[in-house]
Amino acid sequence: DSGVTQTPKHLITATGQRVTLRCSPRSGDLSVYWYQQSLDQGLQFLIQYYNGEERAKGNILERFSAQQFPDLHSELNLSSLELGDSALYFCASSPWGGGSLDTEAFFGQGTRLTVV
Amino acid sequence: AQSVAQPEDQVNVAEGNPLTVKCTYSVSGNPYLFWYVQYPNRGLQFLLKYITGDNLVKGSYGFEAEFNKSQTSFHLKKPSALVSDSALYFCAVRDGHSGYALNFGKGTSLLVTP
């Protein structure tokens, strides 16, 4: 168990809808990363938050957004969903937000999103 | 941006034989390299990392990785494969230009047969 909790584990929704994925980082970790894993794109970095503030953006669509709350949990919001958004979405956490390259990140078990 | 490449989609090996999963990297500056494993319907689990120092890094579950600067490689190895090692393996590099996010390779599926 990595200590990172993601809910829900599975989500099925229709095209055009909006969903929210939730992540609770390991105790004490300030940084949260969101990744998307699909068969054709592999593991893609979406966005990072550190202590409540956006720190970096990767390949995140404008229809997607995230936030990190004062208790450090994070939510990834996906809107106007398309069939191609079906994927496994991972959250990872690490203690720091930058300036240190040598610490690994710890991953949750993921949320499998199916858009029908 | 920092990147890694995993040239093999799948590696097949017989139980008890040594295994190697290949990874090459492209970075500016010092590389910070990681290996993760993903079992079916599970999240990614950290195996090992190279930061500096010895070129042979030891990690979890008997895995090790060899860092080779001249060949820009960071291959994952295990002396004797187990059927339970069958999983998806990802090489990753820390990218200081993306909030220190991990940039992953496409993954290599390892199949160990009895």
PDB file of N, CA, C and O in Angstrom, chain A residues 73-99:
ATOM      1  N   HIS A  73      -5.677  17.220  -0.065  1.00  0.00           N
ATOM      2  CA  HIS A  73      -6.256  16.316  -1.050  1.00  0.00           C
ATOM      3  C   HIS A  73      -6.475  17.090  -2.350  1.00  0.00           C
ATOM      4  O   HIS A  73      -6.551  18.330  -2.354  1.00  0.00           O
ATOM      5  N   SER A  74      -6.548  16.344  -3.425  1.00  0.00           N
ATOM      6  CA  SER A  74      -6.659  16.984  -4.736  1.00  0.00           C
ATOM      7  C   SER A  74      -7.822  16.377  -5.509  1.00  0.00           C
ATOM      8  O   SER A  74      -8.212  15.225  -5.282  1.00  0.00           O
ATOM      9  N   GLU A  75      -8.370  17.168  -6.389  1.00  0.00           N
ATOM     10  CA  GLU A  75      -9.434  16.704  -7.272  1.00  0.00           C
ATOM     11  C   GLU A  75      -9.088  17.049  -8.712  1.00  0.00           C
ATOM     12  O   GLU A  75      -8.574  18.140  -8.991  1.00  0.00           O
ATOM     13  N   LEU A  76      -9.380  16.109  -9.590  1.00  0.00           N
ATOM     14  CA  LEU A  76      -9.209  16.314 -11.028  1.00  0.00           C
ATOM     15  C   LEU A  76     -10.598  16.336 -11.640  1.00  0.00           C
ATOM     16  O   LEU A  76     -11.358  15.385 -11.493  1.00  0.00           O
ATOM     17  N   ASN A  77     -10.926  17.439 -12.287  1.00  0.00           N
ATOM     18  CA  ASN A  77     -12.234  17.617 -12.893  1.00  0.00           C
ATOM     19  C   ASN A  77     -12.131  17.451 -14.402  1.00  0.00           C
ATOM     20  O   ASN A  77     -11.305  18.113 -15.045  1.00  0.00           O
ATOM     21  N   LEU A  78     -12.943  16.563 -14.926  1.00  0.00           N
ATOM     22  CA  LEU A  78     -12.945  16.296 -16.367  1.00  0.00           C
ATOM     23  C   LEU A  78     -14.328  16.641 -16.898  1.00  0.00           C
ATOM     24  O   LEU A  78     -15.333  16.104 -16.416  1.00  0.00           O
ATOM     25  N   SER A  79     -14.397  17.547 -17.866  1.00  0.00           N
ATOM     26  CA  SER A  79     -15.700  17.976 -18.359  1.00  0.00           C
ATOM     27  C   SER A  79     -15.838  17.742 -19.856  1.00  0.00           C
ATOM     28  O   SER A  79     -14.852  17.461 -20.544  1.00  0.00           O
ATOM     29  N   SER A  80     -17.072  17.859 -20.330  1.00  0.00           N
ATOM     30  CA  SER A  80     -17.393  17.638 -21.749  1.00  0.00           C
ATOM     31  C   SER A  80     -16.709  16.369 -22.246  1.00  0.00           C
ATOM     32  O   SER A  80     -16.002  16.362 -23.259  1.00  0.00           O
ATOM     33  N   LEU A  81     -16.917  15.313 -21.525  1.00  0.00           N
ATOM     34  CA  LEU A  81     -16.172  14.080 -21.765  1.00  0.00           C
ATOM     35  C   LEU A  81     -16.412  13.498 -23.150  1.00  0.00           C
ATOM     36  O   LEU A  81     -17.530  13.538 -23.684  1.00  0.00           O
ATOM     37  N   GLU A  82     -15.352  12.972 -23.693  1.00  0.00           N
ATOM     38  CA  GLU A  82     -15.378  12.319 -25.006  1.00  0.00           C
ATOM     39  C   GLU A  82     -14.953  10.867 -24.832  1.00  0.00           C
ATOM     40  O   GLU A  82     -14.325  10.499 -23.835  1.00  0.00           O
ATOM     41  N   LEU A  83     -15.275  10.061 -25.844  1.00  0.00           N
ATOM     42  CA  LEU A  83     -14.915   8.647 -25.781  1.00  0.00           C
ATOM     43  C   LEU A  83     -13.415   8.473 -25.554  1.00  0.00           C
ATOM     44  O   LEU A  83     -12.982   7.586 -24.819  1.00  0.00           O
ATOM     45  N   GLY A  84     -12.637   9.335 -26.171  1.00  0.00           N
ATOM     46  CA  GLY A  84     -11.188   9.249 -26.069  1.00  0.00           C
ATOM     47  C   GLY A  84     -10.625   9.580 -24.702  1.00  0.00           C
ATOM     48  O   GLY A  84      -9.428   9.393 -24.464  1.00  0.00           O
ATOM     49  N   ASP A  85     -11.462  10.064 -23.813  1.00  0.00           N
ATOM     50  CA  ASP A  85     -10.997  10.361 -22.454  1.00  0.00           C
ATOM     51  C   ASP A  85     -10.997   9.109 -21.583  1.00  0.00           C
ATOM     52  O   ASP A  85     -10.506   9.142 -20.447  1.00  0.00           O
ATOM     53  N   SER A  86     -11.544   8.027 -22.088  1.00  0.00           N
ATOM     54  CA  SER A  86     -11.528   6.772 -21.344  1.00  0.00           C
ATOM     55  C   SER A  86     -10.083   6.362 -21.095  1.00  0.00           C
ATOM     56  O   SER A  86      -9.285   6.241 -22.032  1.00  0.00           O
ATOM     57  N   ALA A  87      -9.744   6.175 -19.843  1.00  0.00           N
ATOM     58  CA  ALA A  87      -8.349   5.894 -19.478  1.00  0.00           C
ATOM     59  C   ALA A  87      -8.290   5.595 -18.000  1.00  0.00           C
ATOM     60  O   ALA A  87      -9.296   5.670 -17.278  1.00  0.00           O
ATOM     61  N   LEU A  88      -7.070   5.248 -17.561  1.00  0.00           N
ATOM     62  CA  LEU A  88      -6.795   5.090 -16.143  1.00  0.00           C
ATOM     63  C   LEU A  88      -6.119   6.370 -15.686  1.00  0.00           C
ATOM     64  O   LEU A  88      -5.140   6.817 -16.289  1.00  0.00           O
ATOM     65  N   TYR A  89      -6.656   6.974 -14.655  1.00  0.00           N
ATOM     66  CA  TYR A  89      -6.101   8.232 -14.145  1.00  0.00           C
ATOM     67  C   TYR A  89      -5.439   7.963 -12.798  1.00  0.00           C
ATOM     68  O   TYR A  89      -6.073   7.472 -11.872  1.00  0.00           O
ATOM     69  N   PHE A  90      -4.156   8.303 -12.733  1.00  0.00           N
ATOM     70  CA  PHE A  90      -3.386   8.075 -11.520  1.00  0.00           C
ATOM     71  C   PHE A  90      -3.062   9.395 -10.834  1.00  0.00           C
ATOM     72  O   PHE A  90      -2.806  10.414 -11.490  1.00  0.00           O
ATOM     73  N   CYS A  91      -3.021   9.311  -9.546  1.00  0.00           N
ATOM     74  CA  CYS A  91      -2.514  10.382  -8.716  1.00  0.00           C
ATOM     75  C   CYS A  91      -1.237   9.868  -8.052  1.00  0.00           C
ATOM     76  O   CYS A  91      -1.136   8.683  -7.710  1.00  0.00           O
ATOM     77  N   ALA A  92      -0.257  10.732  -7.930  1.00  0.00           N
ATOM     78  CA  ALA A  92       0.970  10.392  -7.223  1.00  0.00           C
ATOM     79  C   ALA A  92       1.302  11.519  -6.267  1.00  0.00           C
ATOM     80  O   ALA A  92       0.933  12.675  -6.508  1.00  0.00           O
ATOM     81  N   SER A  93       1.994  11.195  -5.189  1.00  0.00           N
ATOM     82  CA  SER A  93       2.401  12.241  -4.263  1.00  0.00           C
ATOM     83  C   SER A  93       3.867  12.093  -3.900  1.00  0.00           C
ATOM     84  O   SER A  93       4.451  11.003  -3.997  1.00  0.00           O
ATOM     85  N   SER A  94       4.453  13.188  -3.505  1.00  0.00           N
ATOM     86  CA  SER A  94       5.822  13.185  -2.996  1.00  0.00           C
ATOM     87  C   SER A  94       5.934  14.339  -2.005  1.00  0.00           C
ATOM     88  O   SER A  94       5.110  15.249  -2.016  1.00  0.00           O
ATOM     89  N   PRO A  95       6.974  14.310  -1.191  1.00  0.00           N
ATOM     90  CA  PRO A  95       7.032  15.276  -0.094  1.00  0.00           C
ATOM     91  C   PRO A  95       7.259  16.715  -0.514  1.00  0.00           C
ATOM     92  O   PRO A  95       6.851  17.635   0.170  1.00  0.00           O
ATOM     93  N   TRP A  96       7.903  16.907  -1.656  1.00  0.00           N
ATOM     94  CA  TRP A  96       8.386  18.235  -1.979  1.00  0.00           C
ATOM     95  C   TRP A  96       7.739  18.771  -3.237  1.00  0.00           C
ATOM     96  O   TRP A  96       7.017  18.081  -3.914  1.00  0.00           O
ATOM     97  N   GLY A  97       8.055  19.992  -3.574  1.00  0.00           N
ATOM     98  CA  GLY A  97       7.445  20.589  -4.758  1.00  0.00           C
ATOM     99  C   GLY A  97       8.428  20.969  -5.818  1.00  0.00           C
ATOM    100  O   GLY A  97       8.066  21.271  -6.934  1.00  0.00           O
ATOM    101  N   GLY A  98       9.675  20.990  -5.475  1.00  0.00           N
ATOM    102  CA  GLY A  98      10.660  21.357  -6.478  1.00  0.00           C
ATOM    103  C   GLY A  98      12.012  21.507  -5.831  1.00  0.00           C
ATOM    104  O   GLY A  98      12.125  21.537  -4.615  1.00  0.00           O
ATOM    105  N   GLY A  99      13.041  21.578  -6.632  1.00  0.00           N
ATOM    106  CA  GLY A  99      14.375  21.760  -6.095  1.00  0.00           C
ATOM    107  C   GLY A  99      15.038  20.476  -5.669  1.00  0.00           C
ATOM    108  O   GLY A  99      16.178  20.473  -5.266  1.00  0.00           O
TER     109      GLY A  99
END
